[in-house]
PDB file of C-alpha atoms and ligand atoms in Angstrom:
ATOM      1  CA  UNK A   1     -26.014  -1.373 -12.401  1.00  0.00           C
ATOM      2  CA  UNK A   2     -27.211   2.177 -13.003  1.00  0.00           C
ATOM      3  CA  UNK A   3     -24.666   4.931 -13.584  1.00  0.00           C
ATOM      4  CA  UNK A   4     -25.469   6.797 -10.376  1.00  0.00           C
ATOM      5  CA  UNK A   5     -24.718   3.689  -8.317  1.00  0.00           C
ATOM      6  CA  UNK A   6     -21.608   2.894 -10.334  1.00  0.00           C
ATOM      7  CA  UNK A   7     -20.133   6.320  -9.552  1.00  0.00           C
ATOM      8  CA  UNK A   8     -21.224   6.036  -5.914  1.00  0.00           C
ATOM      9  CA  UNK A   9     -19.538   2.628  -5.548  1.00  0.00           C
ATOM     10  CA  UNK A  10     -16.300   4.083  -6.938  1.00  0.00           C
ATOM     11  CA  UNK A  11     -16.207   6.942  -4.415  1.00  0.00           C
ATOM     12  CA  UNK A  12     -17.369   9.891  -6.531  1.00  0.00           C
ATOM     13  CA  UNK A  13     -19.539  11.297  -3.729  1.00  0.00           C
ATOM     14  CA  UNK A  14     -22.973  10.803  -2.226  1.00  0.00           C
ATOM     15  CA  UNK A  15     -25.758   9.250  -4.325  1.00  0.00           C
ATOM     16  CA  UNK A  16     -27.151  12.741  -4.884  1.00  0.00           C
ATOM     17  CA  UNK A  17     -23.778  14.167  -5.925  1.00  0.00           C
ATOM     18  CA  UNK A  18     -23.227  11.250  -8.315  1.00  0.00           C
ATOM     19  CA  UNK A  19     -26.653  11.854  -9.879  1.00  0.00           C
ATOM     20  CA  UNK A  20     -25.676  15.498 -10.385  1.00  0.00           C
ATOM     21  CA  UNK A  21     -22.293  14.615 -11.921  1.00  0.00           C
ATOM     22  CA  UNK A  22     -24.058  12.460 -14.537  1.00  0.00           C
ATOM     23  CA  UNK A  23     -26.952  14.880 -15.207  1.00  0.00           C
ATOM     24  CA  UNK A  24     -24.434  17.739 -15.679  1.00  0.00           C
ATOM     25  CA  UNK A  25     -22.892  15.903 -18.626  1.00  0.00           C
ATOM     26  CA  UNK A  26     -19.564  15.196 -16.929  1.00  0.00           C
ATOM     27  CA  UNK A  27     -19.551  11.434 -17.566  1.00  0.00           C
ATOM     28  CA  UNK A  28     -18.712   9.383 -20.655  1.00  0.00           C
ATOM     29  CA  UNK A  29     -19.073   5.622 -20.701  1.00  0.00           C
ATOM     30  CA  UNK A  30     -16.949   3.659 -23.186  1.00  0.00           C
ATOM     31  CA  UNK A  31     -16.322   6.995 -24.930  1.00  0.00           C
ATOM     32  CA  UNK A  32     -20.001   8.087 -25.235  1.00  0.00           C
ATOM     33  CA  UNK A  33     -21.578  10.937 -23.254  1.00  0.00           C
ATOM     34  CA  UNK A  34     -24.298   9.704 -20.869  1.00  0.00           C
ATOM     35  CA  UNK A  35     -26.482  12.184 -18.968  1.00  0.00           C
ATOM     36  CA  UNK A  36     -29.017   9.680 -17.602  1.00  0.00           C
ATOM     37  CA  UNK A  37     -28.139   8.646 -14.010  1.00  0.00           C
ATOM     38  CA  UNK A  38     -30.553   5.687 -14.311  1.00  0.00           C
ATOM     39  CA  UNK A  39     -28.924   4.247 -17.440  1.00  0.00           C
ATOM     40  CA  UNK A  40     -27.926   0.636 -16.799  1.00  0.00           C
ATOM     41  CA  UNK A  41     -24.524  -0.810 -17.615  1.00  0.00           C
ATOM     42  CA  UNK A  42     -23.380  -4.407 -17.170  1.00  0.00           C
ATOM     43  CA  UNK A  43     -20.519  -4.673 -14.675  1.00  0.00           C
ATOM     44  CA  UNK A  44     -17.888  -6.210 -16.922  1.00  0.00           C
ATOM     45  CA  UNK A  45     -14.231  -6.326 -15.857  1.00  0.00           C
ATOM     46  CA  UNK A  46     -13.538  -3.690 -18.519  1.00  0.00           C
ATOM     47  CA  UNK A  47     -16.246  -1.116 -17.810  1.00  0.00           C
ATOM     48  CA  UNK A  48     -14.370   2.114 -18.498  1.00  0.00           C
ATOM     49  CA  UNK A  49     -15.819   5.557 -17.932  1.00  0.00           C
ATOM     50  CA  UNK A  50     -14.570   9.123 -17.759  1.00  0.00           C
ATOM     51  CA  UNK A  51     -15.477  11.806 -15.248  1.00  0.00           C
ATOM     52  CA  UNK A  52     -14.440  15.346 -16.230  1.00  0.00           C
ATOM     53  CA  UNK A  53     -12.156  13.844 -18.880  1.00  0.00           C
ATOM     54  CA  UNK A  54     -10.323  11.559 -16.444  1.00  0.00           C
ATOM     55  CA  UNK A  55     -10.608   7.865 -17.182  1.00  0.00           C
ATOM     56  CA  UNK A  56     -11.596   5.348 -14.558  1.00  0.00           C
ATOM     57  CA  UNK A  57     -12.231   1.610 -14.640  1.00  0.00           C
ATOM     58  CA  UNK A  58     -14.992   0.117 -12.520  1.00  0.00           C
ATOM     59  CA  UNK A  59     -13.490  -2.084  -9.817  1.00  0.00           C
ATOM     60  CA  UNK A  60     -15.606  -3.846  -7.229  1.00  0.00           C
ATOM     61  CA  UNK A  61     -12.692  -3.643  -4.770  1.00  0.00           C
ATOM     62  CA  UNK A  62      -9.638  -1.414  -4.875  1.00  0.00           C
ATOM     63  CA  UNK A  63      -6.142  -2.895  -4.467  1.00  0.00           C
ATOM     64  CA  UNK A  64      -3.233  -0.500  -4.880  1.00  0.00           C
ATOM     65  CA  UNK A  65       0.525  -0.300  -4.527  1.00  0.00           C
ATOM     66  CA  UNK A  66       2.059   3.052  -3.620  1.00  0.00           C
ATOM     67  CA  UNK A  67       5.747   3.908  -3.822  1.00  0.00           C
ATOM     68  CA  UNK A  68       5.835   5.782  -0.542  1.00  0.00           C
ATOM     69  CA  UNK A  69       8.213   8.720  -0.287  1.00  0.00           C
ATOM     70  CA  UNK A  70       9.898   9.853   2.923  1.00  0.00           C
ATOM     71  CA  UNK A  71       7.954  12.307   5.070  1.00  0.00           C
ATOM     72  CA  UNK A  72       4.458  10.816   4.718  1.00  0.00           C
ATOM     73  CA  UNK A  73       2.461   9.184   7.500  1.00  0.00           C
ATOM     74  CA  UNK A  74       0.247   6.139   6.959  1.00  0.00           C
ATOM     75  CA  UNK A  75      -2.647   7.837   8.700  1.00  0.00           C
ATOM     76  CA  UNK A  76      -5.668   9.828   7.637  1.00  0.00           C
ATOM     77  CA  UNK A  77      -4.997  12.250  10.507  1.00  0.00           C
ATOM     78  CA  UNK A  78      -1.245  12.751  10.377  1.00  0.00           C
ATOM     79  CA  UNK A  79       0.407  14.378  13.385  1.00  0.00           C
ATOM     80  CA  UNK A  80       3.539  15.967  11.930  1.00  0.00           C
ATOM     81  CA  UNK A  81       3.745  15.213   8.220  1.00  0.00           C
ATOM     82  CA  UNK A  82       1.597  14.830   5.151  1.00  0.00           C
ATOM     83  CA  UNK A  83      -0.627  11.782   4.820  1.00  0.00           C
ATOM     84  CA  UNK A  84      -0.069   9.091   2.167  1.00  0.00           C
ATOM     85  CA  UNK A  85      -3.746   9.680   1.320  1.00  0.00           C
ATOM     86  CA  UNK A  86      -2.690  13.050  -0.161  1.00  0.00           C
ATOM     87  CA  UNK A  87      -0.970  11.040  -2.879  1.00  0.00           C
ATOM     88  CA  UNK A  88      -4.206   9.324  -3.990  1.00  0.00           C
ATOM     89  CA  UNK A  89      -7.247  10.637  -5.865  1.00  0.00           C
ATOM     90  CA  UNK A  90      -9.988  11.649  -3.385  1.00  0.00           C
ATOM     91  CA  UNK A  91     -12.384   8.974  -4.705  1.00  0.00           C
ATOM     92  CA  UNK A  92     -10.145   6.286  -3.216  1.00  0.00           C
ATOM     93  CA  UNK A  93     -10.308   7.867   0.224  1.00  0.00           C
ATOM     94  CA  UNK A  94     -14.085   8.330  -0.095  1.00  0.00           C
ATOM     95  CA  UNK A  95     -14.555   4.661  -0.865  1.00  0.00           C
ATOM     96  CA  UNK A  96     -12.668   3.698   2.301  1.00  0.00           C
ATOM     97  CA  UNK A  97      -9.258   2.609   1.065  1.00  0.00           C
ATOM     98  CA  UNK A  98      -6.903   2.001   3.997  1.00  0.00           C
ATOM     99  CA  UNK A  99      -3.239   1.108   4.454  1.00  0.00           C
ATOM    100  CA  UNK A 100      -2.404  -2.586   4.632  1.00  0.00           C
ATOM    101  CA  UNK A 101      -0.002  -2.324   7.564  1.00  0.00           C
ATOM    102  CA  UNK A 102       2.074   0.785   8.140  1.00  0.00           C
ATOM    103  CA  UNK A 103       5.446   2.163   7.232  1.00  0.00           C
ATOM    104  CA  UNK A 104       7.170   4.781   9.405  1.00  0.00           C
ATOM    105  CA  UNK A 105       7.069   8.323   8.039  1.00  0.00           C
ATOM    106  CA  UNK A 106      10.776   8.100   7.105  1.00  0.00           C
ATOM    107  CA  UNK A 107      10.490   4.649   5.458  1.00  0.00           C
ATOM    108  CA  UNK A 108      10.151   4.563   1.673  1.00  0.00           C
ATOM    109  CA  UNK A 109       8.918   1.954  -0.791  1.00  0.00           C
ATOM    110  CA  UNK A 110       6.127  -0.542  -1.205  1.00  0.00           C
ATOM    111  CA  UNK A 111       2.885   0.226   0.624  1.00  0.00           C
ATOM    112  CA  UNK A 112      -0.329  -1.663  -0.147  1.00  0.00           C
ATOM    113  CA  UNK A 113      -3.759  -0.064   0.209  1.00  0.00           C
ATOM    114  CA  UNK A 114      -7.222  -1.544  -0.198  1.00  0.00           C
ATOM    115  CA  UNK A 115     -10.902  -1.176   0.669  1.00  0.00           C
ATOM    116  CA  UNK A 116     -11.283  -4.956   0.945  1.00  0.00           C
ATOM    117  CA  UNK A 117     -11.451  -5.606   4.695  1.00  0.00           C
ATOM    118  CA  UNK A 118     -10.719  -9.331   4.329  1.00  0.00           C
ATOM    119  CA  UNK A 119      -7.590  -8.581   2.276  1.00  0.00           C
ATOM    120  CA  UNK A 120      -6.372  -5.967   4.781  1.00  0.00           C
ATOM    121  CA  UNK A 121      -6.943  -8.396   7.623  1.00  0.00           C
ATOM    122  CA  UNK A 122      -5.249 -11.293   5.830  1.00  0.00           C
ATOM    123  CA  UNK A 123      -2.102  -9.289   5.150  1.00  0.00           C
ATOM    124  CA  UNK A 124      -1.849  -7.679   8.580  1.00  0.00           C
ATOM    125  CA  UNK A 125      -2.889 -10.573  10.802  1.00  0.00           C
ATOM    126  CA  UNK A 126       0.005 -11.800  12.978  1.00  0.00           C
ATOM    127  CA  UNK A 127      -1.170 -15.360  12.172  1.00  0.00           C
ATOM    128  CA  UNK A 128      -0.604 -14.972   8.437  1.00  0.00           C
ATOM    129  CA  UNK A 129       3.138 -14.673   8.056  1.00  0.00           C
ATOM    130  CA  UNK A 130       3.870 -12.893   4.784  1.00  0.00           C
ATOM    131  CA  UNK A 131       7.557 -12.273   4.028  1.00  0.00           C
ATOM    132  CA  UNK A 132       8.516  -8.633   3.617  1.00  0.00           C
ATOM    133  CA  UNK A 133      11.896  -7.600   2.231  1.00  0.00           C
ATOM    134  CA  UNK A 134      13.534  -4.363   3.409  1.00  0.00           C
ATOM    135  CA  UNK A 135      16.739  -2.599   2.426  1.00  0.00           C
ATOM    136  CA  UNK A 136      18.316  -0.891   5.399  1.00  0.00           C
ATOM    137  CA  UNK A 137      21.192   1.563   5.111  1.00  0.00           C
ATOM    138  CA  UNK A 138      23.159   1.223   8.327  1.00  0.00           C
ATOM    139  CA  UNK A 139      25.231   3.764  10.239  1.00  0.00           C
ATOM    140  CA  UNK A 140      28.074   1.303  10.976  1.00  0.00           C
ATOM    141  CA  UNK A 141      29.602  -1.306   8.666  1.00  0.00           C
ATOM    142  CA  UNK A 142      27.805  -4.640   8.777  1.00  0.00           C
ATOM    143  CA  UNK A 143      29.741  -7.562  10.204  1.00  0.00           C
ATOM    144  CA  UNK A 144      29.242 -11.322  10.421  1.00  0.00           C
ATOM    145  CA  UNK A 145      28.252 -11.172  14.094  1.00  0.00           C
ATOM    146  CA  UNK A 146      25.389  -8.761  13.333  1.00  0.00           C
ATOM    147  CA  UNK A 147      24.168 -10.875  10.399  1.00  0.00           C
ATOM    148  CA  UNK A 148      24.291 -14.026  12.526  1.00  0.00           C
ATOM    149  CA  UNK A 149      22.412 -12.315  15.370  1.00  0.00           C
ATOM    150  CA  UNK A 150      19.679 -11.152  12.985  1.00  0.00           C
ATOM    151  CA  UNK A 151      19.286 -14.640  11.495  1.00  0.00           C
ATOM    152  CA  UNK A 152      19.391 -16.468  14.821  1.00  0.00           C
ATOM    153  CA  UNK A 153      17.102 -14.015  16.606  1.00  0.00           C
ATOM    154  CA  UNK A 154      17.477 -10.867  18.691  1.00  0.00           C
ATOM    155  CA  UNK A 155      15.497  -9.950  21.764  1.00  0.00           C
ATOM    156  CA  UNK A 156      13.516  -6.743  21.282  1.00  0.00           C
ATOM    157  CA  UNK A 157      12.857  -4.479  24.228  1.00  0.00           C
ATOM    158  CA  UNK A 158       9.701  -5.550  26.060  1.00  0.00           C
ATOM    159  CA  UNK A 159       9.378  -8.924  24.264  1.00  0.00           C
ATOM    160  CA  UNK A 160       9.907 -12.366  25.696  1.00  0.00           C
ATOM    161  CA  UNK A 161      10.641 -14.254  22.442  1.00  0.00           C
ATOM    162  CA  UNK A 162      13.500 -13.408  20.091  1.00  0.00           C
ATOM    163  CA  UNK A 163      12.725 -12.063  16.612  1.00  0.00           C
ATOM    164  CA  UNK A 164      14.634 -13.753  13.818  1.00  0.00           C
ATOM    165  CA  UNK A 165      14.969 -12.616  10.211  1.00  0.00           C
ATOM    166  CA  UNK A 166      14.070 -15.025   7.448  1.00  0.00           C
ATOM    167  CA  UNK A 167      17.251 -13.824   5.752  1.00  0.00           C
ATOM    168  CA  UNK A 168      19.877 -11.182   6.548  1.00  0.00           C
ATOM    169  CA  UNK A 169      22.169 -10.479   3.603  1.00  0.00           C
ATOM    170  CA  UNK A 170      24.908  -7.874   3.300  1.00  0.00           C
ATOM    171  CA  UNK A 171      24.502  -6.161  -0.088  1.00  0.00           C
ATOM    172  CA  UNK A 172      27.439  -3.917   0.695  1.00  0.00           C
ATOM    173  CA  UNK A 173      29.218  -2.633   3.811  1.00  0.00           C
ATOM    174  CA  UNK A 174      26.324  -0.399   4.852  1.00  0.00           C
ATOM    175  CA  UNK A 175      23.436  -1.986   2.975  1.00  0.00           C
ATOM    176  CA  UNK A 176      21.462  -4.796   4.578  1.00  0.00           C
ATOM    177  CA  UNK A 177      18.713  -6.835   2.918  1.00  0.00           C
ATOM    178  CA  UNK A 178      16.460  -8.084   5.679  1.00  0.00           C
ATOM    179  CA  UNK A 179      13.465 -10.390   5.155  1.00  0.00           C
ATOM    180  CA  UNK A 180      11.025 -10.612   8.035  1.00  0.00           C
ATOM    181  CA  UNK A 181       7.732 -12.376   8.568  1.00  0.00           C
ATOM    182  CA  UNK A 182       6.179 -10.232  11.267  1.00  0.00           C
ATOM    183  CA  UNK A 183       5.152  -6.579  11.088  1.00  0.00           C
ATOM    184  CA  UNK A 184       5.800  -5.351  14.615  1.00  0.00           C
ATOM    185  CA  UNK A 185       6.145  -1.662  15.470  1.00  0.00           C
ATOM    186  CA  UNK A 186       9.530  -0.379  14.172  1.00  0.00           C
ATOM    187  CA  UNK A 187      10.469  -4.011  13.678  1.00  0.00           C
ATOM    188  CA  UNK A 188      13.460  -3.599  11.368  1.00  0.00           C
ATOM    189  CA  UNK A 189      14.919  -0.600  13.187  1.00  0.00           C
ATOM    190  CA  UNK A 190      14.593  -2.383  16.532  1.00  0.00           C
ATOM    191  CA  UNK A 191      16.087  -5.622  15.226  1.00  0.00           C
ATOM    192  CA  UNK A 192      19.070  -3.848  13.689  1.00  0.00           C
ATOM    193  CA  UNK A 193      19.588  -1.847  16.894  1.00  0.00           C
ATOM    194  CA  UNK A 194      19.419  -5.044  18.953  1.00  0.00           C
ATOM    195  CA  UNK A 195      22.094  -6.542  16.689  1.00  0.00           C
ATOM    196  CA  UNK A 196      24.404  -3.597  17.483  1.00  0.00           C
ATOM    197  CA  UNK A 197      23.924  -1.297  14.494  1.00  0.00           C
ATOM    198  CA  UNK A 198      21.528   1.499  13.532  1.00  0.00           C
ATOM    199  CA  UNK A 199      19.188   2.050  10.566  1.00  0.00           C
ATOM    200  CA  UNK A 200      19.771   5.376   8.824  1.00  0.00           C
ATOM    201  CA  UNK A 201      17.397   4.758   5.914  1.00  0.00           C
ATOM    202  CA  UNK A 202      14.766   2.105   5.313  1.00  0.00           C
ATOM    203  CA  UNK A 203      13.051   1.013   2.107  1.00  0.00           C
ATOM    204  CA  UNK A 204      10.526  -1.798   1.579  1.00  0.00           C
ATOM    205  CA  UNK A 205      11.252  -3.622  -1.633  1.00  0.00           C
ATOM    206  CA  UNK A 206       8.918  -6.610  -1.657  1.00  0.00           C
ATOM    207  CA  UNK A 207       5.861  -8.218  -0.028  1.00  0.00           C
ATOM    208  CA  UNK A 208       5.334 -11.928  -0.699  1.00  0.00           C
ATOM    209  CA  UNK A 209       6.267 -12.493  -4.342  1.00  0.00           C
ATOM    210  CA  UNK A 210       5.406  -8.915  -5.381  1.00  0.00           C
ATOM    211  CA  UNK A 211       8.271  -6.436  -5.804  1.00  0.00           C
ATOM    212  CA  UNK A 212       7.822  -2.679  -6.012  1.00  0.00           C
ATOM    213  CA  UNK A 213       7.666  -2.110  -9.798  1.00  0.00           C
ATOM    214  CA  UNK A 214      10.804  -0.356 -11.059  1.00  0.00           C
ATOM    215  CA  UNK A 215       8.547   1.810 -13.254  1.00  0.00           C
ATOM    216  CA  UNK A 216       6.519   3.140 -10.303  1.00  0.00           C
ATOM    217  CA  UNK A 217       8.005   6.563  -9.509  1.00  0.00           C
ATOM    218  CA  UNK A 218       8.241   7.702  -5.900  1.00  0.00           C
ATOM    219  CA  UNK A 219       4.938   9.226  -4.774  1.00  0.00           C
ATOM    220  CA  UNK A 220       2.896   7.441  -7.433  1.00  0.00           C
ATOM    221  CA  UNK A 221       0.582   4.442  -7.226  1.00  0.00           C
ATOM    222  CA  UNK A 222      -0.798   1.697  -9.473  1.00  0.00           C
ATOM    223  CA  UNK A 223      -3.746  -0.694  -9.416  1.00  0.00           C
ATOM    224  CA  UNK A 224      -3.086  -4.294  -8.455  1.00  0.00           C
ATOM    225  CA  UNK A 225      -5.014  -6.683 -10.658  1.00  0.00           C
ATOM    226  CA  UNK A 226      -5.182 -10.483 -10.539  1.00  0.00           C
ATOM    227  CA  UNK A 227      -1.579 -11.198 -11.663  1.00  0.00           C
ATOM    228  CA  UNK A 228      -0.144  -8.834  -9.034  1.00  0.00           C
ATOM    229  CA  UNK A 229      -2.482 -10.170  -6.320  1.00  0.00           C
ATOM    230  CA  UNK A 230      -1.400 -13.723  -7.209  1.00  0.00           C
ATOM    231  CA  UNK A 231       2.253 -12.618  -6.902  1.00  0.00           C
ATOM    232  CA  UNK A 232       1.538 -11.117  -3.475  1.00  0.00           C
ATOM    233  CA  UNK A 233       0.140 -14.438  -2.268  1.00  0.00           C
ATOM    234  CA  UNK A 234       3.241 -16.308  -3.554  1.00  0.00           C
ATOM    235  CA  UNK A 235       5.900 -16.624  -0.893  1.00  0.00           C
TER     236      UNK A 235
HETATM  237  N1  URA B   1      10.284  -1.751  10.289  1.00  0.00           N
HETATM  238  C1  URA B   1      10.563  -0.499  10.726  1.00  0.00           C
HETATM  239  O1  URA B   1      11.358  -0.311  11.642  1.00  0.00           O
HETATM  240  N2  URA B   1       9.930   0.541  10.127  1.00  0.00           N
HETATM  241  C2  URA B   1       9.085   0.400   9.087  1.00  0.00           C
HETATM  242  O2  URA B   1       8.572   1.400   8.563  1.00  0.00           O
HETATM  243  C3  URA B   1       8.812  -0.908   8.638  1.00  0.00           C
HETATM  244  C4  URA B   1       9.427  -1.965   9.259  1.00  0.00           C
END
């Protein structure tokens, strides 16, 4: 693929802008300066290039994990807070990366993003039940009756069928580990409220078999490659 199209596919701007970036001598491929936008490069899984000194690896599709901080909305047009897209390089927004499901602005932890429509659909479809593990700090001490209610199913306002957790485990008096299959609006907060308690803080720790990496600082993101995608699919 020629260099202009490579940059375009990775979100570096319009075709014309990408041509200009190359012609202006701002791009190095595998360490060597290349000023010819028409120069062809084979699309290997390790095609590395630099734009303005920043390295980038060609990826046909983008899969990312973000450690979401509190106070960010999962929307491109946030109403009251910053957008999680402010935490990503602009190329990723340009190439159409979107959130795979949403976390509330005050929820922290694992958020997936991708520009692969089929992947986004697969992980957000109500039919595909992917376990998600949350840690909820509760206002009141957790008791056996609340844990039993969460496991057996609680009726959420406006719903006809009860919602049951896959697992509800007390990590300490005020710390609940809740695994759920669905991703309904405010699901964890509503379930905990229906069980007679209240969520003060919420953190998503895991999706499928993929846990938020301990090395991923709050507000930072990492690429998901095949091993991480395989872990996500494991349940
Ligand atoms: N459940 C909630 O209540 N909020 C979230 O952000 C995610 C799950």
